CSV table of C-alpha atoms and ligand atoms in Angstrom, one decimal:
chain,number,residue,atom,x,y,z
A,1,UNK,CA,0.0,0.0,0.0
A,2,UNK,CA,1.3,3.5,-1.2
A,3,UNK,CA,2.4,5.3,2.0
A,4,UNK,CA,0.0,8.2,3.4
A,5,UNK,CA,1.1,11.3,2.9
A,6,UNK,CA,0.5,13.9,5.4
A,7,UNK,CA,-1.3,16.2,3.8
A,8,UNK,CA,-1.6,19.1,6.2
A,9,UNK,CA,2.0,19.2,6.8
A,10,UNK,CA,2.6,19.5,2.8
A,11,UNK,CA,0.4,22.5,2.3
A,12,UNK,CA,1.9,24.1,5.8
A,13,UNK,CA,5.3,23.6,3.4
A,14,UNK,CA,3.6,24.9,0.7
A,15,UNK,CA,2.6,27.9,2.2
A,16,UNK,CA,6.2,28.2,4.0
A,17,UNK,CA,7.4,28.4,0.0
A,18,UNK,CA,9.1,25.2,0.0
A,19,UNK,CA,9.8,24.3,-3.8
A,20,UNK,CA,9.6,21.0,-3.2
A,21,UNK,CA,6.1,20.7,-1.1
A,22,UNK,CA,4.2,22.8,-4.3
A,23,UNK,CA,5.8,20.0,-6.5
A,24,UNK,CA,4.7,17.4,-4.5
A,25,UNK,CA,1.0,18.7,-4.1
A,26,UNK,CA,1.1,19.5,-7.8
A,27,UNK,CA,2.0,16.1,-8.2
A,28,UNK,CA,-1.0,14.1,-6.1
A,29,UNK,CA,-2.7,16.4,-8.7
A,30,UNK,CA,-1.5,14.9,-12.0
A,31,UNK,CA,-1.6,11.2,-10.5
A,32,UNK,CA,-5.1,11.9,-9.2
A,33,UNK,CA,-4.2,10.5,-6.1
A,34,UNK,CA,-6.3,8.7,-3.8
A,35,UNK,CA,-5.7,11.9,-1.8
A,36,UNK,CA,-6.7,14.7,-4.1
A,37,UNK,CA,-10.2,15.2,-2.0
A,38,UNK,CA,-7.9,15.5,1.5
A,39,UNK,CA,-5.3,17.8,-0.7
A,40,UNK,CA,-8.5,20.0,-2.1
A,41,UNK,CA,-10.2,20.6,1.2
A,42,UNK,CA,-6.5,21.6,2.7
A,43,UNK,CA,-5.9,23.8,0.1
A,44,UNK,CA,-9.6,25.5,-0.1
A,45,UNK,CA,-9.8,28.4,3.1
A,46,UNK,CA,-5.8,29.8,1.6
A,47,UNK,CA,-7.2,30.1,-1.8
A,48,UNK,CA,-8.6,33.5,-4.3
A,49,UNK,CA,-5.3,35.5,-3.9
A,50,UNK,CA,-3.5,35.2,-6.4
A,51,UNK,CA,-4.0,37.2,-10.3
A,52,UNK,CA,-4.2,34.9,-12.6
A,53,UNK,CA,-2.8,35.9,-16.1
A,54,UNK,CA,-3.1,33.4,-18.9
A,55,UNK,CA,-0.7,33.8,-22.4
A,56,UNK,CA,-1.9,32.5,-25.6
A,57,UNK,CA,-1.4,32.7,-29.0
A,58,UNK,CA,0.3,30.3,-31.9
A,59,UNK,CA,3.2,27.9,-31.7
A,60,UNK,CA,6.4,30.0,-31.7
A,61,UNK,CA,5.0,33.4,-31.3
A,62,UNK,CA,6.8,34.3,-28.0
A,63,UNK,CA,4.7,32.9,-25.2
A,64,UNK,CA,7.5,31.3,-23.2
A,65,UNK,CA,9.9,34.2,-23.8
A,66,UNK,CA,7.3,36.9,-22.7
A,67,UNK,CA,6.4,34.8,-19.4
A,68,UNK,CA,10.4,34.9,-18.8
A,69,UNK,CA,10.7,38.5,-18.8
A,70,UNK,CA,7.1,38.9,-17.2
A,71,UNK,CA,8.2,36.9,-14.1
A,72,UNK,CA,11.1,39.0,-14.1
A,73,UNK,CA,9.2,41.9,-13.8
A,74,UNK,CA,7.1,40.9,-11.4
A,75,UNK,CA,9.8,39.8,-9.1
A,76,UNK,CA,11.6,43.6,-9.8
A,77,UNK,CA,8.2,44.5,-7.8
A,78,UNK,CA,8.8,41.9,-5.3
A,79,UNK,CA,5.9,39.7,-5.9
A,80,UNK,CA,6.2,35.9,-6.0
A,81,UNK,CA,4.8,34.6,-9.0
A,82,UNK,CA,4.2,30.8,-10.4
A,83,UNK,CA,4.1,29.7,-13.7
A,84,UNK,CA,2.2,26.7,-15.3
A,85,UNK,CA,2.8,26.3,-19.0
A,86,UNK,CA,0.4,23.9,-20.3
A,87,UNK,CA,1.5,21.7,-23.3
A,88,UNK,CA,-1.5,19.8,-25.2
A,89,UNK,CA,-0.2,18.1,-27.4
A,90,UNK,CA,2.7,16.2,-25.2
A,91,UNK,CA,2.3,13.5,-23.2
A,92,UNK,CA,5.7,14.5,-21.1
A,93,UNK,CA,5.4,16.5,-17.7
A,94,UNK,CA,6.8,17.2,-14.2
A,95,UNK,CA,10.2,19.4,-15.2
A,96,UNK,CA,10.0,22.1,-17.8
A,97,UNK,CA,10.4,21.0,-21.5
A,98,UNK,CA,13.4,21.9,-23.0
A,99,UNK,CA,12.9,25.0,-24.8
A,100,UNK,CA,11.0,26.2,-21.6
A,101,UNK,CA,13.7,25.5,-19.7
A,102,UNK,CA,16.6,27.0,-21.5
A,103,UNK,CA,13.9,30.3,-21.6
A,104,UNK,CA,13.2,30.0,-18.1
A,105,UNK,CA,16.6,29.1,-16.4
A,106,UNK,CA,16.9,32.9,-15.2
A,107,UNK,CA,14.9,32.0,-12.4
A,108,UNK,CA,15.7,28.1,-11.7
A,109,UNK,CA,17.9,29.5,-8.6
A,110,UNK,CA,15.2,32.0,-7.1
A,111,UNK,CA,13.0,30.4,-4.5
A,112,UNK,CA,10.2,33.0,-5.1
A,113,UNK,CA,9.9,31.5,-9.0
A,114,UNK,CA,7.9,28.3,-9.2
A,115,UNK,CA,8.1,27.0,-12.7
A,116,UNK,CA,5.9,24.1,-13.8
A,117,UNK,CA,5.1,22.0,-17.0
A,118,UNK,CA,2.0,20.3,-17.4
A,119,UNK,CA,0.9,17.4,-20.5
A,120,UNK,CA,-2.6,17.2,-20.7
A,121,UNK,CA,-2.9,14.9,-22.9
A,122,UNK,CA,-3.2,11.7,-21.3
A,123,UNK,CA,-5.8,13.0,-19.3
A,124,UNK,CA,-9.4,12.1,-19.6
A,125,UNK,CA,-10.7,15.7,-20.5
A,126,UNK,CA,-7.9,17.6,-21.2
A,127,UNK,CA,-7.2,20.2,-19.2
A,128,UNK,CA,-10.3,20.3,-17.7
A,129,UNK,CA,-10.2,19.1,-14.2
A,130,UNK,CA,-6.3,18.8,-13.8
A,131,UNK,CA,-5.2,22.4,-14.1
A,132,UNK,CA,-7.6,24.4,-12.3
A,133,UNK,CA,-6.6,22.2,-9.2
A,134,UNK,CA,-2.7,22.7,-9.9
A,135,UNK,CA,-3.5,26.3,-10.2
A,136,UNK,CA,-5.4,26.0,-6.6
A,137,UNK,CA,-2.0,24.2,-5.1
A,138,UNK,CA,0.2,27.6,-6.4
A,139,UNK,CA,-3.0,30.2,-5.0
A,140,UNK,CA,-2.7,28.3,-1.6
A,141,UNK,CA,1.2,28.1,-1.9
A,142,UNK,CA,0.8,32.4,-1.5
A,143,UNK,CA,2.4,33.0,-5.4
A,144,UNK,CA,1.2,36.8,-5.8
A,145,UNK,CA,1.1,36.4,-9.3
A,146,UNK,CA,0.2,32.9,-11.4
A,147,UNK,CA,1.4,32.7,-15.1
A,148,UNK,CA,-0.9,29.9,-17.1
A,149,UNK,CA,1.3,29.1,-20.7
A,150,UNK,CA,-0.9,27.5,-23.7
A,151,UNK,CA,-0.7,27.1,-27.1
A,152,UNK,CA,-3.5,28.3,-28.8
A,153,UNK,CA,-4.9,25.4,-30.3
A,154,UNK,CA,-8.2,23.8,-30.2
A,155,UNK,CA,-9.8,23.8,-27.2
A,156,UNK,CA,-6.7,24.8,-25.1
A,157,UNK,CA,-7.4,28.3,-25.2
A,158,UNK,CA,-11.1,28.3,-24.0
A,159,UNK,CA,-9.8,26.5,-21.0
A,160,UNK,CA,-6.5,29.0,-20.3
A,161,UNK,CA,-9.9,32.0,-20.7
A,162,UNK,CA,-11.9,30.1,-18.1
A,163,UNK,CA,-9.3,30.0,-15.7
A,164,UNK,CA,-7.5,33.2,-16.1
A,165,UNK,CA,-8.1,36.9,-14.6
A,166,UNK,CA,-6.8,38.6,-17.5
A,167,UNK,CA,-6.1,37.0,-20.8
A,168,UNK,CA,-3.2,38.1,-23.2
A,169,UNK,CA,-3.4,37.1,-26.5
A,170,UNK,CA,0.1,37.2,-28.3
A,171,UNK,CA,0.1,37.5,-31.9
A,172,UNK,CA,3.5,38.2,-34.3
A,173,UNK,CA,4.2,40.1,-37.4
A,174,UNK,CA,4.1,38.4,-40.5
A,175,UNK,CA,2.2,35.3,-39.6
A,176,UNK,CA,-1.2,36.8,-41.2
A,177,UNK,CA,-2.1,36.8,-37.3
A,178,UNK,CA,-4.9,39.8,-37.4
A,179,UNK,CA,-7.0,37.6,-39.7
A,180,UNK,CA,-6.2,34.2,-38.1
A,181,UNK,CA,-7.3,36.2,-34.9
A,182,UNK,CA,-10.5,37.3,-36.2
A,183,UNK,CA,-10.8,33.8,-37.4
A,184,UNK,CA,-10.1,31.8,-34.5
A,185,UNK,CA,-12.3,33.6,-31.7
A,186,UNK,CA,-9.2,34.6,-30.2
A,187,UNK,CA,-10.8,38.9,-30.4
A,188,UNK,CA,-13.2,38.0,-28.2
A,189,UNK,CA,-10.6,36.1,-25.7
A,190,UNK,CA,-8.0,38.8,-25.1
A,191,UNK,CA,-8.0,41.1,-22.4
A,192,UNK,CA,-5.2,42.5,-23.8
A,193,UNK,CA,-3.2,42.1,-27.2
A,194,UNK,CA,0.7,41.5,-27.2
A,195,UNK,CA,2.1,42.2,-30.6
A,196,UNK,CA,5.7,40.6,-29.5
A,197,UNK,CA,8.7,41.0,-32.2
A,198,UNK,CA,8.5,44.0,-32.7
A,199,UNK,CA,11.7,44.1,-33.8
A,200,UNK,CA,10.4,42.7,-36.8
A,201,UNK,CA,9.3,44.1,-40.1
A,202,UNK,CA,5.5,44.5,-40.3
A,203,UNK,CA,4.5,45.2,-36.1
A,204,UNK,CA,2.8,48.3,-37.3
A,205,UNK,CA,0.8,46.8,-39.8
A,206,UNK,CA,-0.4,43.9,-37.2
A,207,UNK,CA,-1.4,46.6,-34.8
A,208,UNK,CA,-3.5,48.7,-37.4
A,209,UNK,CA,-5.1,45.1,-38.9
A,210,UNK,CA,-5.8,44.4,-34.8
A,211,UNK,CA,-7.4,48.3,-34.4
A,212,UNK,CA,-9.4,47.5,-37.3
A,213,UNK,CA,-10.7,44.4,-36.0
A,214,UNK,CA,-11.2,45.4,-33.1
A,215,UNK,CA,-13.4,48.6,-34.0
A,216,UNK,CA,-15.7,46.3,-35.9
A,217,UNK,CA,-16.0,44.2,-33.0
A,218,UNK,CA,-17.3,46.8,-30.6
A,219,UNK,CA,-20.0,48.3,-32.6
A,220,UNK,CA,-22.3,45.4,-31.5
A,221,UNK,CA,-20.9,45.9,-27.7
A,222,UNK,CA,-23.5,47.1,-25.3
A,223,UNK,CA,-23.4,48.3,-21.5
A,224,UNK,CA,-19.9,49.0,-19.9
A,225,UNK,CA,-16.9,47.1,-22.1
A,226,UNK,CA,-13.6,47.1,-21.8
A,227,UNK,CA,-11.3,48.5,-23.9
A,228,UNK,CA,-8.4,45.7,-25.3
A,229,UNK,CA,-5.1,47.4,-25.0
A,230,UNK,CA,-2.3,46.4,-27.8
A,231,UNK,CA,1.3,46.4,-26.5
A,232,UNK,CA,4.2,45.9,-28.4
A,233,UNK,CA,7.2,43.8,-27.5
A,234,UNK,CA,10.5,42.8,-27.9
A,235,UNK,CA,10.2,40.1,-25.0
A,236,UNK,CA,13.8,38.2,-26.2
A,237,UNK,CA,14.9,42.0,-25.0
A,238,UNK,CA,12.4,42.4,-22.1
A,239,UNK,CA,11.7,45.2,-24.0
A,240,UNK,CA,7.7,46.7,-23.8
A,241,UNK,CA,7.2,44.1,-20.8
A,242,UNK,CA,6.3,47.1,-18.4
A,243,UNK,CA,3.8,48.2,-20.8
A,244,UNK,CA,1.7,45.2,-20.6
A,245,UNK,CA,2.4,44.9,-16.8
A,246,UNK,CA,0.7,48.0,-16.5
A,247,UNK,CA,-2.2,47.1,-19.1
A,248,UNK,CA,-2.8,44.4,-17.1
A,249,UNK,CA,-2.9,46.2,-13.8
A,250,UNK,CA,-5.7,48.3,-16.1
A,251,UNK,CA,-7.3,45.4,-16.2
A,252,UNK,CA,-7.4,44.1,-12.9
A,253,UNK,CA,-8.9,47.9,-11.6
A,254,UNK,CA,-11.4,47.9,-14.4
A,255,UNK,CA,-13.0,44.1,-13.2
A,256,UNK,CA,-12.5,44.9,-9.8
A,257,UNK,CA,-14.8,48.2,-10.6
A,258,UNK,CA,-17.6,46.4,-13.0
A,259,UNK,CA,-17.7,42.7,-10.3
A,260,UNK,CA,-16.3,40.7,-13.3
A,261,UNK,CA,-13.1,39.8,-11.1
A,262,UNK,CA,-16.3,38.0,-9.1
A,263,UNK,CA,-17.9,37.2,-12.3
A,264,UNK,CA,-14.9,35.8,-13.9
A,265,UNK,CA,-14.4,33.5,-10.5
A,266,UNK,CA,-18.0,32.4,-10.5
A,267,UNK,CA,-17.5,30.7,-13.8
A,268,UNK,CA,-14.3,29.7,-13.1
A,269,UNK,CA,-15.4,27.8,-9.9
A,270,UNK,CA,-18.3,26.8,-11.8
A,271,UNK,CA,-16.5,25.2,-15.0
A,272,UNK,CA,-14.3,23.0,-11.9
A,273,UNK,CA,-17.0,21.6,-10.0
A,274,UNK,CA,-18.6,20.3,-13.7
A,275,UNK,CA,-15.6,19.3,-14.7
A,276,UNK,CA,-15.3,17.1,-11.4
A,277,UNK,CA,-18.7,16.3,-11.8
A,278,UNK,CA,-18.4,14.6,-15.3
A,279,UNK,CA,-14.9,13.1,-14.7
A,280,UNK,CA,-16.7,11.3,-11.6
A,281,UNK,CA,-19.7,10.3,-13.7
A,282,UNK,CA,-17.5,9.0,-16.6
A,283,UNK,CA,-15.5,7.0,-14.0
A,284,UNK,CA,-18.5,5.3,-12.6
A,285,UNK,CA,-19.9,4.7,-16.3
A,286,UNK,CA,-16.2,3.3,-16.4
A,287,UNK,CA,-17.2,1.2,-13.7
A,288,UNK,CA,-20.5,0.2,-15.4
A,289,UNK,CA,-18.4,-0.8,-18.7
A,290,UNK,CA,-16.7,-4.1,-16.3
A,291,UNK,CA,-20.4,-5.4,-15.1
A,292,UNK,CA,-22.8,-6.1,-17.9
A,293,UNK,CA,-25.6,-3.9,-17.6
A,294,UNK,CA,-23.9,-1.9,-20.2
A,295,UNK,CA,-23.5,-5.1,-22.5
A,296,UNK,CA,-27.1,-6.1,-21.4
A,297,UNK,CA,-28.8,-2.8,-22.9
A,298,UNK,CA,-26.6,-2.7,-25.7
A,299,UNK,CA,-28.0,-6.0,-27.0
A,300,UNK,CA,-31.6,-4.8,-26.3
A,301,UNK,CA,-31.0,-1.6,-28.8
A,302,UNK,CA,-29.4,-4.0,-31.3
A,303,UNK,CA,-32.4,-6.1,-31.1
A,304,UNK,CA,-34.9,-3.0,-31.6
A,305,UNK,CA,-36.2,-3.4,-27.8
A,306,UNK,CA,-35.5,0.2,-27.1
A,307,UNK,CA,-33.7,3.0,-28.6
A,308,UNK,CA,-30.4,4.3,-26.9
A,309,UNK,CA,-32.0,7.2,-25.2
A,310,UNK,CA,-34.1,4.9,-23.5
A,311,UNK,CA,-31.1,3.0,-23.1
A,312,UNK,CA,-29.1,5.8,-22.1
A,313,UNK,CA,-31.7,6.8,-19.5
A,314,UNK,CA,-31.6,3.0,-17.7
A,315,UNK,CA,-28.1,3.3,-17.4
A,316,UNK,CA,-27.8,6.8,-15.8
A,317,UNK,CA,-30.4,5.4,-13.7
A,318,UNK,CA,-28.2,2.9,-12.4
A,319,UNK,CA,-25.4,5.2,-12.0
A,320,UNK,CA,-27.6,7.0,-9.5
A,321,UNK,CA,-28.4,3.8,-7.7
A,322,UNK,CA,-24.4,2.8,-7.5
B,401,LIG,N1,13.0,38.5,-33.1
B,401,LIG,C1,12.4,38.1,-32.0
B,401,LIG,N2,12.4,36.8,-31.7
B,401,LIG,C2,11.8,36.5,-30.5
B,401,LIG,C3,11.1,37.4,-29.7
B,401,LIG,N3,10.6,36.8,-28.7
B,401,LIG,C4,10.8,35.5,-28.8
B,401,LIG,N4,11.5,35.3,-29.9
B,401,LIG,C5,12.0,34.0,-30.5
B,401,LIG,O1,10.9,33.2,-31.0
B,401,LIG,C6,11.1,31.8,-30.8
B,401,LIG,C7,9.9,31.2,-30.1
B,401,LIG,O2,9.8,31.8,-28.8
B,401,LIG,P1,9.0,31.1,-27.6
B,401,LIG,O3,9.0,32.0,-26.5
B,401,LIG,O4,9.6,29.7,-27.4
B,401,LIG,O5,7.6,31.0,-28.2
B,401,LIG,P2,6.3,30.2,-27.7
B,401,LIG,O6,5.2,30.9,-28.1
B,401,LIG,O7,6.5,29.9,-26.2
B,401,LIG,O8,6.5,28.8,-28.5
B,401,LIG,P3,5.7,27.4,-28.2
B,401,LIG,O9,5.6,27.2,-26.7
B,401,LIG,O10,6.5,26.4,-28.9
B,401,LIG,O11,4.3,27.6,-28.8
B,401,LIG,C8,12.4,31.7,-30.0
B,401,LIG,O12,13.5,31.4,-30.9
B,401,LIG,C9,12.6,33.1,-29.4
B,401,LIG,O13,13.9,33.4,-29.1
B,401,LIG,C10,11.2,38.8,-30.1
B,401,LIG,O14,10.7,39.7,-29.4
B,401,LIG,N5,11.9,39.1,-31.2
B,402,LIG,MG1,6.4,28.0,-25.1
């Protein structure tokens, strides 16, 4: 039998910033440990402190590099601040990934700098249940400031939304970005817009193509709405990075003023418990699968007995009964 860990003592550590203790509770996490209902309610009364600040945008645009010099900007104003950079498409986790690391090792040797890869793909709905609850462990570990990195494919960047504060959206020059924006949702997603290499030919013509955009957008806006700020970088310089510090500080007043920080939490909290909700219900289906009422009513709709909603219906029945 696996050996019981003490769980209060590790989020005590946790809280003390010991490295190691947020690993380990990030850990349980990814496992799913047998513990992750004892680690939750530990966690619960420390957390709703920290901003959360999610980065998206396509492969290779900057994301890693801008969270690099955004951490060291934060730490310049003495906050702590985690980072979770979430990879979809790998099944690898635990340390950084290589590129990461290389971008990230500025801050391998300051205690105050939690840095932390996360797969999602082996996991039974992606993303879904795994990192809100890693993002709890950093909130209760005290980080001021919590980084969440994800490529913007698929459903990845819904998920970073849900979970973030303040969403930046990262787009480069050259890449046809504005209109890939427009075309994948990602206007309506971004708190604020990060045209990063800048150094580059064509920044200028990104940011008018994104002011353009932009304008349309609002025109069917109604009530109070905020205003997405673009900031241009050079984040391989750390150039630009105190702009979008401050645009994100903008931000924070701004939902603070209008209740969408408590908005924003409410369906964050709410997208958890559902995702815990189905992940329980599609392990006890799971369960269902080994004993034969599932083979039992799949025969009966081959036959013509009943349809599969009706079939559907009798087995959810019997998940309530389990
Ligand atoms: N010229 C220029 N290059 C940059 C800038 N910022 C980042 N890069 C380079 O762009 C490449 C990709 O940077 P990353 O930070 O890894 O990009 P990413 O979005 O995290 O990439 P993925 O995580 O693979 O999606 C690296 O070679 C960086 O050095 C910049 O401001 N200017
Ligand atoms: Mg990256």
């Amino acid at each position: 039998m696996a050996r019981q860990l003490d769980v209060s003592d590790l989020v005590d550590r946790a809280r003390r910033g010991q490295p190691r203790a947020v690993a380990r509770l990030i850990s349980l996490v990814e496992d799913a440990s047998p513990q992750l209902r004892e680690v939750a309610a530990a966690l619960a009364p420390h957390t709703g402190r920290a901003e959360v600040v999610g980065l998206t945008g396509s492969p290779g645009v900057g994301k890693s590099t801008t969270t690099s010099a955004l951490v060291s900007a934060y730490r310049a104003l003495g906050k702590r601040v985690g980072v979770l950079a979430i990879d979809p498409s790998s099944p690898f986790s635990g340390g950084a990934l290589l590129g990461d690391r290389i971008r990230m090792q500025d801050h391998a040797t300051d205690p105050d700098v939690f840095i932390r890869s996360m797969a999602t793909r082996g996991h039974l709905g992606g993303m879904a249940w795994a990192t809100p609850q890693a993002l709890r462990v950093m909130d209760a570990a005290g980080f001021d400031v919590v980084l969440i990195e994800t490529v913007g494919v698929g459903q990845s960047e819904v998920d970073v939304v849900s979970l973030a504060d303040t969403t930046l959206v990262l787009l480069a020059p050259g890449m046809g970005d504005g209109i890939q924006a427009a075309k994948a949702g990602i206007l309506e997603i971004a708190d604020v817009f990060v045209v990063n290499k800048a150094d580059r030919d064509g920044a200028d013509t990104t940011v008018r193509e994104l002011k353009y955009m932009i304008s349309l957008g609002r025109r069917e806006l109604r009530g109070p709405s905020w205003r997405q700020p673009i900031r241009k970088t050079v984040a391989a310089r750390g150039e630009g990075v105190e702009g979008v510090i401050e645009a994100i500080g903008s931000h924070r007043e701004w939902l603070t003023a209008h209740g969408e920080l408590a908005e924003r939490r409410l369906v964050r909290a709410r997208t958890e418990v559902e995702a815990i909700a189905l992940e329980s219900l599609r392990a006890r289906l799971g369960d269902l699968h080994g004993g034969d009422s599932l083979d039992r009513l799949a025969k009966r709709v081959m036959a013509g007995d009943v349809d599969p909603y009706q079939a559907a219906d009798a087995l959810i029945a019997e998940i309530k009964q389990s």
